[in-house]
PDB file of C-alpha atoms in Angstrom:
ATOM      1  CA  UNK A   1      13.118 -29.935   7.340  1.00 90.00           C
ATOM      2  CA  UNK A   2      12.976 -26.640   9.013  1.00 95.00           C
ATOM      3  CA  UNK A   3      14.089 -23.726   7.081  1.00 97.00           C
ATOM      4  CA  UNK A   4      15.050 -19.801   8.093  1.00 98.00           C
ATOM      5  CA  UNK A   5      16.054 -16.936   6.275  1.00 98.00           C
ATOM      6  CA  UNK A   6      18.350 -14.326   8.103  1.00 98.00           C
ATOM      7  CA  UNK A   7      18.270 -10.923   6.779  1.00 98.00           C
ATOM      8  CA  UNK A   8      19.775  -7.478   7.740  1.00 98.00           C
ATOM      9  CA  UNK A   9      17.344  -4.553   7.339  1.00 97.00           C
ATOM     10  CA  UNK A  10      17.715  -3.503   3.976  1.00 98.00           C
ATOM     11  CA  UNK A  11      17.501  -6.950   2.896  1.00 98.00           C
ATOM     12  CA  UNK A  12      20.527  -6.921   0.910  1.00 98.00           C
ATOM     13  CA  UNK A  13      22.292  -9.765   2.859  1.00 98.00           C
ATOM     14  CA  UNK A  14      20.942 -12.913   3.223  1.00 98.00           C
ATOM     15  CA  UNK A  15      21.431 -16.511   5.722  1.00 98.00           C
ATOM     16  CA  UNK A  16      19.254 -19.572   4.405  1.00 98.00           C
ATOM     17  CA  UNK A  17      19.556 -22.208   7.292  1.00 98.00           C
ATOM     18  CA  UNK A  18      18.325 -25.622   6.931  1.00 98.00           C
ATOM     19  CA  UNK A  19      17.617 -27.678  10.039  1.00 97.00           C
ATOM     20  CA  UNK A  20      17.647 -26.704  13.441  1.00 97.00           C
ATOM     21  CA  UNK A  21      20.381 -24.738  15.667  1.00 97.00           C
ATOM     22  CA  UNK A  22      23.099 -26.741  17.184  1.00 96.00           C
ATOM     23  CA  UNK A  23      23.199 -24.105  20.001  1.00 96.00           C
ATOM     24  CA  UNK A  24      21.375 -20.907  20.929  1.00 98.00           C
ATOM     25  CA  UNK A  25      23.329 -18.623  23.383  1.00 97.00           C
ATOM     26  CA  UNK A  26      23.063 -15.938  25.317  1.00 97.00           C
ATOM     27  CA  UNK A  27      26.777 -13.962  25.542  1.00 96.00           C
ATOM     28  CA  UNK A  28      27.005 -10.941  27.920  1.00 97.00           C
ATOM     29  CA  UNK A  29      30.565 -10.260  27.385  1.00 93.00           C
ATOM     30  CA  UNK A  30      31.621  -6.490  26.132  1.00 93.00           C
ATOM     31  CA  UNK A  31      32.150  -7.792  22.768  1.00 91.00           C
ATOM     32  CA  UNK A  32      29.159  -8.847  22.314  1.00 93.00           C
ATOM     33  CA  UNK A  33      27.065  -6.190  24.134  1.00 95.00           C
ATOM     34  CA  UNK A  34      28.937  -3.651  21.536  1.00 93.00           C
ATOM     35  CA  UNK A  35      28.230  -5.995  18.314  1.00 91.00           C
ATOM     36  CA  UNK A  36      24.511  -6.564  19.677  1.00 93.00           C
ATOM     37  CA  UNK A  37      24.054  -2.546  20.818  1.00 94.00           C
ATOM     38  CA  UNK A  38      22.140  -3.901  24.029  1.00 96.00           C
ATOM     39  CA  UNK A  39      22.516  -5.158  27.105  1.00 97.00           C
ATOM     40  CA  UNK A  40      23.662  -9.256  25.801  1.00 97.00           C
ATOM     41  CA  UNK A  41      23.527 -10.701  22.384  1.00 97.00           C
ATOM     42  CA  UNK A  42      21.731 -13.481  21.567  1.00 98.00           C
ATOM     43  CA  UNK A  43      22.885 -15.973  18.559  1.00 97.00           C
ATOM     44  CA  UNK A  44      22.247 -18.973  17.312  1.00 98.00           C
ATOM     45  CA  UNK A  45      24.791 -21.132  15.566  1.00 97.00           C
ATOM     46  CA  UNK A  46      24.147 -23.929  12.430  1.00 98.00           C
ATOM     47  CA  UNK A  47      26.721 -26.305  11.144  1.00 98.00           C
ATOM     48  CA  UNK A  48      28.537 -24.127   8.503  1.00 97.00           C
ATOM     49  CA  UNK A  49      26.881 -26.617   5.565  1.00 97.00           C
ATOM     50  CA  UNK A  50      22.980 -25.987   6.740  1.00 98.00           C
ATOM     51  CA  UNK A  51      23.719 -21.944   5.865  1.00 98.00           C
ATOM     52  CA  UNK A  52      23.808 -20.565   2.353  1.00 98.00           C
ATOM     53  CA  UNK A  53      24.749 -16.733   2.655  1.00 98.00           C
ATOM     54  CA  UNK A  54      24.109 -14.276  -0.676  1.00 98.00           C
ATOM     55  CA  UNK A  55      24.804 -11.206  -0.928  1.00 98.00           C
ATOM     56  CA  UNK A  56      27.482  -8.686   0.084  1.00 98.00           C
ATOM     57  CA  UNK A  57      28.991  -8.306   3.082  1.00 98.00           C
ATOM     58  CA  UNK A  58      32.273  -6.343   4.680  1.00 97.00           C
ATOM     59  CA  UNK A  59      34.556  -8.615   6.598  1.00 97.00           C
ATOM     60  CA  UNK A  60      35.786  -7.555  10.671  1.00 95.00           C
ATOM     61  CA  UNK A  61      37.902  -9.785  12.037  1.00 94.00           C
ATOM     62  CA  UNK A  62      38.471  -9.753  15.887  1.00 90.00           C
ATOM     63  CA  UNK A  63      39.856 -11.613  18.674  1.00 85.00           C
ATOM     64  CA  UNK A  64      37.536 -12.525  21.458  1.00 79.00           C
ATOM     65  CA  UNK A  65      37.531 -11.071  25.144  1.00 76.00           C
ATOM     66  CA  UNK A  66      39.024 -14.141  26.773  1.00 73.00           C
ATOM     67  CA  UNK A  67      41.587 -13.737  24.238  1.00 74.00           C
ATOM     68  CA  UNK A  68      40.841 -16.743  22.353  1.00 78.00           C
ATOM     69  CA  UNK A  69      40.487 -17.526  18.248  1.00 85.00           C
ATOM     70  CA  UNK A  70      39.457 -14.638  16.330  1.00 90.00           C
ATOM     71  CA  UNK A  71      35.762 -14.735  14.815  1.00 92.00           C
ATOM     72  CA  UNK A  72      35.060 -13.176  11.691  1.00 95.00           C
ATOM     73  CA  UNK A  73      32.214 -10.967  11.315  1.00 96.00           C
ATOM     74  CA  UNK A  74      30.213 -10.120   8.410  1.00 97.00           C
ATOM     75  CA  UNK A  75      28.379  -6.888   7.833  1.00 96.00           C
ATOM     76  CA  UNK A  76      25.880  -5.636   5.106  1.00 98.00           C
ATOM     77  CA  UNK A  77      27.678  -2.267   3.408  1.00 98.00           C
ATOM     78  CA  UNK A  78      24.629  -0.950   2.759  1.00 98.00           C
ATOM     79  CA  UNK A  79      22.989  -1.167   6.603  1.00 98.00           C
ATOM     80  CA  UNK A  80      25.581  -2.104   8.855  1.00 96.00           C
ATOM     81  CA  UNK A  81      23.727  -5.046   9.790  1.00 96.00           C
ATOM     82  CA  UNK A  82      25.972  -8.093  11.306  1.00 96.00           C
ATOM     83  CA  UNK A  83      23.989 -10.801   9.643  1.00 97.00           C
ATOM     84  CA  UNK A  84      26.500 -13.817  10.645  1.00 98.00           C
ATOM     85  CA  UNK A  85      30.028 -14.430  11.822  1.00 96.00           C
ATOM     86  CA  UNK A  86      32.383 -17.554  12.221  1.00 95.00           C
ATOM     87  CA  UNK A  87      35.413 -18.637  13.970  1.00 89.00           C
ATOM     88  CA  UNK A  88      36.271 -18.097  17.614  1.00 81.00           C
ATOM     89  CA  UNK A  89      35.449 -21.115  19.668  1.00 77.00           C
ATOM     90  CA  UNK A  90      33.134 -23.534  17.529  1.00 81.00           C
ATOM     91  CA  UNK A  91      35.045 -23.555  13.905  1.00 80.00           C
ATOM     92  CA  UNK A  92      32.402 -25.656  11.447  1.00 92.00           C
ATOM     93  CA  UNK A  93      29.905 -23.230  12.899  1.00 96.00           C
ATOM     94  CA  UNK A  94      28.360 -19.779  11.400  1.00 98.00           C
ATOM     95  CA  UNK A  95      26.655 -17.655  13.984  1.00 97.00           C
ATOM     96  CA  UNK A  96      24.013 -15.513  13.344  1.00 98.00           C
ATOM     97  CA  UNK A  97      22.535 -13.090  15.358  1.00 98.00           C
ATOM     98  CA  UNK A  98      18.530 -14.293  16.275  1.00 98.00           C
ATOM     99  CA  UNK A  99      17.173 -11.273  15.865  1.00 97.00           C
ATOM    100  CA  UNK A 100      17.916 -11.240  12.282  1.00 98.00           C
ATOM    101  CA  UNK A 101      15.662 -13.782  11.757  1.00 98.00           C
ATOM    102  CA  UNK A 102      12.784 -11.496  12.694  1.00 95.00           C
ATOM    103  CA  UNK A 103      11.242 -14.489  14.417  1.00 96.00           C
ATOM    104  CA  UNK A 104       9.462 -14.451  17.801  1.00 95.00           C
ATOM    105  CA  UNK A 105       8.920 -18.302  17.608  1.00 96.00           C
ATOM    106  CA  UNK A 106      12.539 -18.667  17.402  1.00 97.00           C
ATOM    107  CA  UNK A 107      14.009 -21.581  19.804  1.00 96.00           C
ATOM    108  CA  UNK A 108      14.549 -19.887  23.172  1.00 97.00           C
ATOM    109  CA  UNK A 109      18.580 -20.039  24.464  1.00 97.00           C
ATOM    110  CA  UNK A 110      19.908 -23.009  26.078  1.00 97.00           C
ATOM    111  CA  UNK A 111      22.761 -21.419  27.264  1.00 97.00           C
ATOM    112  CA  UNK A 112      23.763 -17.873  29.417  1.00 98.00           C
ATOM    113  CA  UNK A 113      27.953 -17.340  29.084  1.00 95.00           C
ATOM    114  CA  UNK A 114      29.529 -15.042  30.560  1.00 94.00           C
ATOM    115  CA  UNK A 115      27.330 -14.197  33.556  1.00 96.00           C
ATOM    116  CA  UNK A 116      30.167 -12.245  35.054  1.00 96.00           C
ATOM    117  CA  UNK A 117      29.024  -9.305  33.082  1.00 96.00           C
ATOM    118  CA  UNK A 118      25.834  -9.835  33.147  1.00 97.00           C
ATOM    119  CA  UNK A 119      23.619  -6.435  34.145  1.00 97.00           C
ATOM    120  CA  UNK A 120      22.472  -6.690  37.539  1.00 97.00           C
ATOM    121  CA  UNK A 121      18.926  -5.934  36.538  1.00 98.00           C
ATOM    122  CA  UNK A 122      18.540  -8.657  34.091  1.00 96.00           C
ATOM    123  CA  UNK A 123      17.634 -12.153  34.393  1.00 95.00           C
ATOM    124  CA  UNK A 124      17.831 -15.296  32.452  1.00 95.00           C
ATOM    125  CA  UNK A 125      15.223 -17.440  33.384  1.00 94.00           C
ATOM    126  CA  UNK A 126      14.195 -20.995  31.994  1.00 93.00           C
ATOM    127  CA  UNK A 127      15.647 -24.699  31.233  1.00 95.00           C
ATOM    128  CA  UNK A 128      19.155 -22.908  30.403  1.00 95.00           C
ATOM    129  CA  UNK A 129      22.986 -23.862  31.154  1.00 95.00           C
ATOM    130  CA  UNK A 130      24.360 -20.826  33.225  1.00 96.00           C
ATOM    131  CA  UNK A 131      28.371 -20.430  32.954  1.00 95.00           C
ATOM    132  CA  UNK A 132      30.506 -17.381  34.484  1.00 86.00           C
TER     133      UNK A 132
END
């Protein structure tokens, strides 16, 4: 069984996830491009049982663009990092953001959401789902 470990810079904060991702997404909504500091986020999300989390963490909760279910977000206190997040949409899932897995073998995205506010420069290329 396939296990990753999730970490914000300092370490402090931890995700331990067991088995593959249900879903790996590209998002290129404001939200998003804020939490991620870049031009789209990219996350991958694990059935809320396959993820063991240690550590601390300071709790943000938010509502999403569309104006859907809040997602809470989880940040290290230490390095600001958001390490993981739940809610919104998919309920029995945590989120976490791929690059804290420090992996460049990590499963490429399946999915592009969004697109409406996608940069015009940038391009998501490959077997993926593309949705506004």
């Amino acid at each position: 069984m396939t296990r990753r470990t999730a970490a914000c810079r300092c370490g402090q904060l931890r995700a331990e996830c067991t088995g593959e991702p249900v879903r790996v997404s590209v998002c290129h909504c404001l939200n998003c491009k804020q939490r991620s500091g870049s031009a789209f986020a990219v996350q991958a999300r694990f059935p809320a049982g396959q993820v063991t989390i240690t550590g601390r963490s300071t709790e943000w909760i938010a509502a999403s663009e569309s104006g859907g279910l809040p997602a809470s977000f989880h940040f290290c206190p230490i390095c600001g990092g958001n390490v993981w997040y739940s809610g919104g949409g998919i309920p029995d899932a945590i989120a976490i953001p791929v690059g804290h897995f420090a992996d460049p073998g990590f499963p490429a995205p399946t999915v592009s959401v969004y697109e409406e506010r996608q940069c015009p420069w940038l391009e998501i290329i490959g077997p993926v789902e593309h949705h506004g």
